[in-house]
Short mmCIF file of C-alpha atoms in Angstrom, two decimals:
data_model
loop_
_atom_site.label_atom_id
_atom_site.label_comp_id
_atom_site.label_asym_id
_atom_site.label_seq_id
_atom_site.Cartn_x
_atom_site.Cartn_y
_atom_site.Cartn_z
CA MET A 13 -18.86 -16.28 2.28
CA ASN A 14 -17.13 -16.07 -1.06
CA ARG A 15 -13.48 -15.88 -0.68
CA LYS A 16 -13.15 -12.76 -2.85
CA ASP A 17 -15.84 -11.35 -0.44
CA GLU A 18 -14.17 -12.18 2.27
CA HIS A 19 -10.98 -10.56 1.22
CA VAL A 20 -12.69 -7.12 0.52
CA SER A 21 -14.47 -7.29 3.92
CA LEU A 22 -11.40 -8.06 5.93
CA ALA A 23 -9.25 -5.60 3.91
CA LYS A 24 -11.68 -2.88 5.12
CA ALA A 25 -11.76 -4.15 8.68
CA PHE A 26 -7.91 -4.03 8.92
CA TYR A 27 -7.26 -0.77 7.03
CA ASP A 28 -4.79 1.43 9.08
CA LYS A 29 -3.89 4.81 7.99
CA GLN A 30 -1.80 5.44 10.90
CA ASN A 31 1.37 3.25 11.03
CA ASN A 32 3.70 3.72 8.06
CA GLU A 33 7.25 4.08 7.07
CA PHE A 34 6.43 7.01 4.72
CA ASP A 35 6.55 9.07 7.83
CA THR A 36 10.30 8.09 8.38
CA VAL A 37 11.12 10.08 4.86
CA ARG A 38 11.44 13.86 5.30
CA LEU A 39 12.09 16.27 2.26
CA VAL A 40 14.78 18.99 2.52
CA HIS A 41 13.20 22.37 2.12
CA ASN A 42 14.27 24.77 -0.79
CA PRO A 43 13.17 28.22 0.20
CA LEU A 44 13.78 29.20 -3.71
CA PRO A 45 11.87 26.84 -5.83
CA GLN A 46 11.95 29.03 -8.92
CA THR A 47 9.06 27.41 -10.62
CA ALA A 48 5.09 27.90 -10.64
CA VAL A 49 1.95 25.68 -10.59
CA ALA A 50 1.04 26.27 -13.97
CA LYS A 51 4.49 24.99 -15.31
CA VAL A 52 3.91 21.37 -13.50
CA GLU A 53 3.28 18.51 -15.79
CA LEU A 54 2.14 15.41 -13.77
CA GLN A 55 2.21 13.24 -16.90
CA THR A 56 4.50 9.99 -16.74
CA ALA A 57 5.03 6.87 -18.55
CA VAL A 58 4.85 3.18 -17.25
CA ALA A 59 5.60 0.30 -19.59
CA GLY A 60 5.05 2.20 -22.51
CA LEU A 61 1.63 3.59 -21.67
CA THR A 62 1.10 7.28 -21.11
CA LEU A 63 -0.47 8.26 -17.77
CA LYS A 64 -2.02 11.69 -17.29
CA CYS A 65 -1.01 11.60 -13.69
CA PRO A 66 1.62 9.68 -11.75
CA PHE A 67 -0.66 7.48 -9.59
CA TYR A 68 -3.27 4.79 -10.59
CA ILE A 69 -5.86 2.33 -8.96
CA ASN A 70 -3.98 -0.69 -8.37
CA ALA A 71 -5.53 -4.35 -8.43
CA ILE A 72 -8.26 -4.82 -5.75
CA THR A 73 -10.98 -7.58 -6.76
CA GLY A 74 -13.33 -9.40 -8.63
CA GLY A 75 -14.80 -12.96 -8.82
CA SER A 76 -18.31 -12.35 -7.17
CA GLU A 77 -21.54 -10.44 -7.66
CA LYS A 78 -20.52 -8.03 -4.75
CA THR A 79 -17.06 -7.38 -6.18
CA LYS A 80 -18.62 -6.76 -9.78
CA LYS A 81 -20.45 -3.63 -8.15
CA ILE A 82 -17.10 -2.64 -6.70
CA ASN A 83 -15.13 -2.99 -10.00
CA HIS A 84 -18.00 -1.08 -11.70
CA ASP A 85 -17.84 1.65 -9.28
CA LEU A 86 -13.95 1.78 -9.40
CA ALA A 87 -14.19 1.97 -13.19
CA VAL A 88 -16.47 4.92 -12.83
CA ILE A 89 -13.83 6.54 -10.56
CA ALA A 90 -10.98 5.92 -12.96
CA LYS A 91 -13.09 7.11 -15.85
CA GLU A 92 -14.02 10.39 -14.08
CA THR A 93 -10.29 11.15 -13.03
CA ASP A 94 -8.48 9.87 -16.05
CA LEU A 95 -6.73 7.07 -13.95
CA MET A 96 -5.09 3.75 -15.05
CA ILE A 97 -6.96 0.93 -13.34
CA ALA A 98 -6.08 -2.86 -12.64
CA THR A 99 -8.65 -5.40 -12.01
CA GLY A 100 -8.00 -7.81 -9.13
CA SER A 101 -6.62 -11.62 -10.24
CA VAL A 102 -8.84 -12.96 -12.88
CA SER A 103 -8.02 -16.25 -11.73
CA ALA A 104 -11.53 -16.80 -10.92
CA ALA A 105 -12.82 -15.89 -14.12
CA LEU A 106 -10.28 -18.53 -15.93
CA LYS A 107 -11.68 -21.08 -13.90
CA ASP A 108 -15.38 -20.28 -14.25
CA PRO A 109 -16.51 -18.07 -17.18
CA PHE A 110 -19.70 -17.23 -15.53
CA LEU A 111 -17.54 -14.89 -13.44
CA ALA A 112 -15.87 -13.06 -16.37
CA ASP A 113 -18.28 -10.13 -16.15
CA THR A 114 -17.11 -9.35 -12.70
CA TYR A 115 -14.11 -8.14 -14.43
CA THR A 116 -15.15 -7.24 -17.90
CA ILE A 117 -17.39 -4.63 -16.36
CA MET A 118 -14.47 -2.32 -16.21
CA ARG A 119 -14.11 -2.36 -19.94
CA GLU A 120 -17.69 -1.80 -20.50
CA VAL A 121 -17.69 1.31 -18.10
CA TYR A 122 -14.25 2.79 -19.22
CA PRO A 123 -13.69 1.61 -22.63
CA GLU A 124 -11.01 4.31 -23.53
CA GLY A 125 -9.32 3.55 -20.21
CA ILE A 126 -5.93 1.96 -19.53
CA ILE A 127 -6.89 -1.41 -17.91
CA LEU A 128 -4.53 -3.82 -16.70
CA ALA A 129 -5.15 -7.59 -16.28
CA ASN A 130 -3.78 -9.45 -13.29
CA ILE A 131 -2.81 -13.06 -12.78
CA GLY A 132 -0.77 -15.27 -10.21
CA ALA A 133 2.85 -16.05 -10.63
CA GLY A 134 1.50 -19.79 -11.10
CA ALA A 135 -0.29 -19.20 -14.37
CA SER A 136 0.71 -20.50 -17.58
CA LEU A 137 1.27 -18.53 -20.91
CA MET A 138 -2.13 -19.78 -22.10
CA GLN A 139 -3.80 -18.49 -18.89
CA ALA A 140 -2.10 -15.24 -19.39
CA GLN A 141 -3.21 -14.87 -22.95
CA GLU A 142 -6.77 -15.81 -21.73
CA ALA A 143 -6.62 -13.07 -19.23
CA VAL A 144 -5.39 -10.29 -21.52
CA ASN A 145 -8.19 -11.31 -24.14
CA LEU A 146 -10.81 -11.20 -21.38
CA PHE A 147 -11.14 -7.29 -21.87
CA HIS A 148 -8.40 -6.52 -24.04
CA ALA A 149 -6.06 -5.44 -21.21
CA ASP A 150 -3.48 -2.78 -22.08
CA ALA A 151 -0.91 -4.38 -19.85
CA LEU A 152 -0.55 -7.69 -17.66
CA GLN A 153 0.18 -7.80 -13.89
CA ILE A 154 1.77 -10.84 -12.62
CA HIS A 155 1.62 -11.05 -8.88
CA LEU A 156 3.98 -12.64 -6.50
CA ASN A 157 2.12 -13.70 -3.14
CA ALA A 158 4.05 -16.68 -1.81
CA PRO A 159 3.45 -15.68 1.85
CA GLN A 160 -0.24 -15.19 1.23
CA GLU A 161 -0.49 -18.46 -0.37
CA LEU A 162 1.02 -20.32 2.41
CA VAL A 163 -0.94 -18.94 5.11
CA MET A 164 -4.12 -19.38 2.97
CA PRO A 165 -5.84 -22.58 4.15
CA GLU A 166 -6.57 -23.51 0.53
CA GLY A 167 -3.33 -21.81 -0.92
CA ASP A 168 -0.62 -23.25 -3.29
CA ARG A 169 2.26 -24.90 -1.78
CA ASP A 170 4.70 -25.14 -4.74
CA PHE A 171 6.54 -22.18 -6.20
CA SER A 172 9.29 -24.00 -7.96
CA ASN A 173 8.26 -23.05 -11.46
CA TRP A 174 7.27 -19.18 -11.18
CA LYS A 175 10.56 -17.83 -12.57
CA GLU A 176 10.18 -20.23 -15.63
CA LEU A 177 6.60 -19.35 -16.11
CA ILE A 178 7.26 -15.64 -15.78
CA LYS A 179 9.88 -15.86 -18.49
CA GLU A 180 7.73 -17.68 -20.78
CA ILE A 181 4.71 -15.10 -20.37
CA ASN A 182 7.40 -12.21 -20.82
CA HIS A 183 8.37 -13.33 -24.11
CA GLY A 184 4.92 -14.81 -25.29
CA ILE A 185 2.45 -11.97 -24.74
CA SER A 186 2.42 -8.96 -27.12
CA ILE A 187 1.59 -6.29 -24.37
CA PRO A 188 3.57 -4.76 -21.66
CA LEU A 189 4.14 -6.98 -18.45
CA ILE A 190 4.30 -5.66 -14.99
CA VAL A 191 5.55 -8.04 -12.12
CA LYS A 192 4.36 -7.08 -8.77
CA GLU A 193 4.42 -8.09 -5.17
CA VAL A 194 1.18 -7.89 -3.10
CA GLY A 195 2.38 -6.27 -0.25
CA PHE A 196 5.52 -7.84 1.07
CA GLY A 197 8.16 -5.80 -0.87
CA MET A 198 11.42 -6.51 -2.84
CA THR A 199 14.95 -6.44 -2.49
CA ARG A 200 17.57 -5.45 -5.16
CA GLU A 201 18.54 -9.25 -5.35
CA ALA A 202 14.79 -10.10 -6.37
CA ILE A 203 14.80 -7.03 -8.96
CA ASP A 204 17.82 -8.21 -10.46
CA GLU A 205 16.46 -11.87 -10.68
CA LEU A 206 13.28 -10.45 -12.27
CA ALA A 207 15.38 -8.38 -14.84
CA GLU A 208 17.48 -11.39 -15.75
CA LEU A 209 14.34 -12.92 -16.82
CA GLY A 210 13.67 -10.03 -19.16
CA VAL A 211 11.32 -8.19 -17.13
CA ARG A 212 11.50 -4.54 -17.53
CA THR A 213 8.62 -3.11 -15.21
CA VAL A 214 8.61 -3.95 -11.46
CA ASP A 215 5.99 -2.90 -8.79
CA ILE A 216 7.69 -3.21 -5.60
CA SER A 217 4.42 -3.25 -3.57
CA GLY A 218 5.61 -3.13 -0.01
CA ARG A 219 4.32 -3.59 3.53
CA GLY A 220 2.64 -0.97 5.06
CA GLY A 221 -1.03 -1.29 3.67
CA THR A 222 -3.18 -4.26 3.06
CA SER A 223 -1.48 -7.40 4.83
CA PHE A 224 -2.56 -10.42 2.96
CA THR A 225 -0.96 -12.73 5.58
CA GLN A 226 -3.28 -10.94 8.34
CA ILE A 227 -6.19 -11.35 6.03
CA GLU A 228 -5.68 -15.21 5.31
CA ASN A 229 -4.84 -15.69 9.02
CA ALA A 230 -8.13 -14.29 9.91
CA ARG A 231 -9.67 -16.91 7.70
CA ARG A 232 -7.87 -19.91 9.55
CA ILE A 233 -9.59 -21.57 12.50
CA LYS A 234 -6.77 -21.17 14.76
CA ARG A 235 -5.42 -18.04 13.62
CA GLU A 236 -1.96 -19.33 14.33
CA PHE A 237 0.02 -17.25 11.92
CA ASP A 238 -0.48 -13.79 13.84
CA TYR A 239 3.42 -13.33 13.86
CA LEU A 240 3.43 -12.90 10.04
CA THR A 241 1.06 -9.80 10.00
CA ASP A 242 3.94 -7.28 9.29
CA TRP A 243 6.16 -9.68 7.11
CA GLY A 244 8.32 -8.25 4.35
CA GLN A 245 9.88 -4.93 3.52
CA SER A 246 8.06 -1.81 3.64
CA THR A 247 7.38 0.36 0.43
CA VAL A 248 10.13 2.91 1.33
CA THR A 249 12.69 0.54 1.92
CA SER A 250 11.75 -1.53 -1.10
CA LEU A 251 12.12 1.61 -3.16
CA LEU A 252 15.59 2.17 -1.54
CA GLU A 253 16.52 -1.14 -2.56
CA ALA A 254 15.46 -0.83 -6.09
CA ASP A 255 17.83 2.00 -6.68
CA GLU A 256 20.75 -0.39 -5.52
CA ALA A 257 19.92 -3.09 -8.21
CA GLN A 258 22.81 -3.80 -10.72
CA HIS A 259 20.09 -3.96 -13.32
CA GLN A 260 17.90 -0.82 -14.48
CA VAL A 261 14.10 -1.56 -14.42
CA GLU A 262 11.30 0.67 -14.48
CA VAL A 263 9.98 0.88 -11.02
CA LEU A 264 6.23 1.20 -9.71
CA ALA A 265 5.59 1.87 -6.05
CA SER A 266 2.35 0.59 -3.99
CA GLY A 267 1.58 -0.48 -0.43
CA GLY A 268 0.30 1.74 2.36
CA ILE A 269 -0.44 4.87 0.23
CA ARG A 270 -2.69 7.19 2.39
CA HIS A 271 -2.59 10.42 0.59
CA ALA A 272 -1.11 12.76 -1.89
CA PHE A 273 2.08 13.21 0.37
CA ASP A 274 2.79 9.42 0.24
CA ILE A 275 2.40 9.64 -3.43
CA PHE A 276 5.06 12.45 -3.76
CA LYS A 277 7.39 10.67 -1.58
CA ALA A 278 7.25 7.37 -3.47
CA LEU A 279 7.86 9.48 -6.58
CA CYS A 280 10.97 11.19 -4.89
CA LEU A 281 12.17 7.86 -4.01
CA GLY A 282 12.31 6.71 -7.75
CA ALA A 283 8.96 5.25 -8.47
CA LYS A 284 7.56 6.18 -12.07
CA ALA A 285 4.22 5.88 -10.89
CA VAL A 286 2.36 4.86 -7.72
CA GLY A 287 -0.59 2.43 -6.98
CA VAL A 288 -3.26 3.02 -4.62
CA SER A 289 -5.69 0.22 -3.33
CA GLY A 290 -6.66 0.16 0.15
CA THR A 291 -7.02 3.96 0.96
CA ILE A 292 -9.44 3.91 -2.46
CA LEU A 293 -11.33 0.82 -1.62
CA THR A 294 -12.08 1.99 1.99
CA SER A 295 -13.02 5.48 0.59
CA LEU A 296 -15.58 3.90 -1.85
CA MET A 297 -16.96 1.45 0.69
CA ASN A 298 -17.38 4.28 3.45
CA HIS A 299 -18.15 7.32 1.49
CA GLY A 300 -19.28 6.23 -2.05
CA VAL A 301 -18.29 7.00 -5.73
CA GLU A 302 -18.68 10.73 -5.67
CA LYS A 303 -16.76 11.49 -2.62
CA THR A 304 -14.17 9.06 -3.87
CA ILE A 305 -13.87 11.11 -7.14
CA GLN A 306 -13.39 14.28 -5.17
CA LEU A 307 -10.63 12.65 -2.92
CA ILE A 308 -8.76 11.59 -6.17
CA LYS A 309 -9.15 15.13 -7.83
CA GLN A 310 -8.02 16.55 -4.55
CA TRP A 311 -4.95 14.34 -4.74
CA GLN A 312 -4.34 15.46 -8.13
CA ALA A 313 -4.45 19.31 -7.16
CA GLU A 314 -2.31 18.78 -4.07
CA LEU A 315 0.54 17.10 -6.11
CA GLN A 316 0.66 20.20 -8.29
CA LEU A 317 1.24 22.11 -5.31
CA LEU A 318 3.93 19.76 -3.89
CA PHE A 319 5.73 19.64 -7.06
CA THR A 320 5.80 23.61 -7.10
CA MET A 321 7.01 23.37 -3.38
CA VAL A 322 10.29 21.85 -4.34
CA GLY A 323 10.76 23.26 -7.67
CA ALA A 324 9.92 20.48 -9.52
CA GLN A 325 8.07 20.43 -12.91
CA THR A 326 8.24 16.85 -13.82
CA VAL A 327 7.94 13.47 -12.14
CA GLN A 328 11.82 13.01 -13.22
CA ASP A 329 12.73 16.16 -11.43
CA LEU A 330 11.47 14.71 -7.98
CA GLN A 331 14.47 12.13 -8.31
CA HIS A 332 16.80 14.95 -7.51
CA GLN A 333 15.16 15.95 -4.31
CA PRO A 334 17.24 15.72 -1.07
CA LEU A 335 15.77 13.20 1.55
CA ILE A 336 16.45 12.40 5.18
CA PHE A 337 15.90 9.15 6.69
CA SER A 338 15.09 8.27 10.36
CA GLY A 339 13.74 5.53 12.53
CA ALA A 340 13.30 1.95 10.72
CA THR A 341 14.34 3.14 7.42
CA LYS A 342 17.40 4.63 8.58
CA GLU A 343 18.28 1.19 10.54
CA TRP A 344 17.50 -0.56 7.38
CA CYS A 345 19.98 1.44 5.05
CA GLU A 346 22.50 1.02 7.93
CA ALA A 347 22.23 -2.69 7.95
CA ARG A 348 22.01 -3.15 3.90
CA GLY A 349 24.94 -0.77 3.21
CA ILE A 350 22.54 2.01 1.63
CA SER A 351 24.20 5.53 1.56
CA LEU A 352 22.17 7.85 3.63
CA THR A 353 24.27 10.95 2.59
CA LYS A 354 23.76 10.04 -0.93
CA TYR A 355 20.10 11.07 -0.68
CA GLY A 356 20.75 13.84 1.83
CA LYS A 357 23.07 15.55 -0.63
CA ARG A 358 20.97 15.11 -3.84
CA GLN A 359 20.45 18.38 -5.92
#
């Protein structure tokens, strides 16, 4: 089976909407919200791009006939719901031009859309430019996936030039750059390192959704890396870490988003926008395009209600909402010196 097809099949098989640290985050109820649904503005800005609502379809797939159909359907969904969308890693198309249409199909379906190209951190400036030119991408995602590569039987084993390449690409391309994890999360130290390279937009992409160590381990004969299935920081703790960074960067969040309430909580934790992959892919594969469009429109409507419930009219307003943490998130805050009362007393 094609590796990209394997990834999709395994991501669907391992999808788990039950276990998630977003459940350790509670909002403090305000009985006097003093606003109205009609006043809510879901618009947000990411890397200089204006989004009509604060979530988007994050990088999923591409590189085979099966995934071409998935990308076609994802583009239809994005078009019908006015969402930004990212392709999966275009590395396959850079190696084999015959696979290019498995990615360019998104631009064909959604010519007016905000579409992001995605490449790995080991790519050169020339490869980054090729990825951007492939379908006139509006921004470029560089993904960080060292644990995945190491567990992948045919993966990379040398990451010593990643920072140098990221810096070169950041200065060499003319469109916005987003550096993202693939589900292992980030720390304040990592975010500061990226900021020092000139990176201004970071997707912390934490543990809680698709586990690429689990997927790659399932492709190994001995499956000897079971113990790495839950490697990394959760999306929640990664967002808390981002708020502790010395350098100010624009923060995006992804990893384990199950529904509108997770999107809402991620925005309360400081994300400018929230990427969703596994939940949308699973909905598409289980229920089809129309049902997935309905699901996303439902989320958009739910967000308007949730904003109103806490008296918020904009995404920026949500960053003042008081939050209470329990369980693993509370333990992380205590171990890493992150103030619990700071969040509890926000207003």
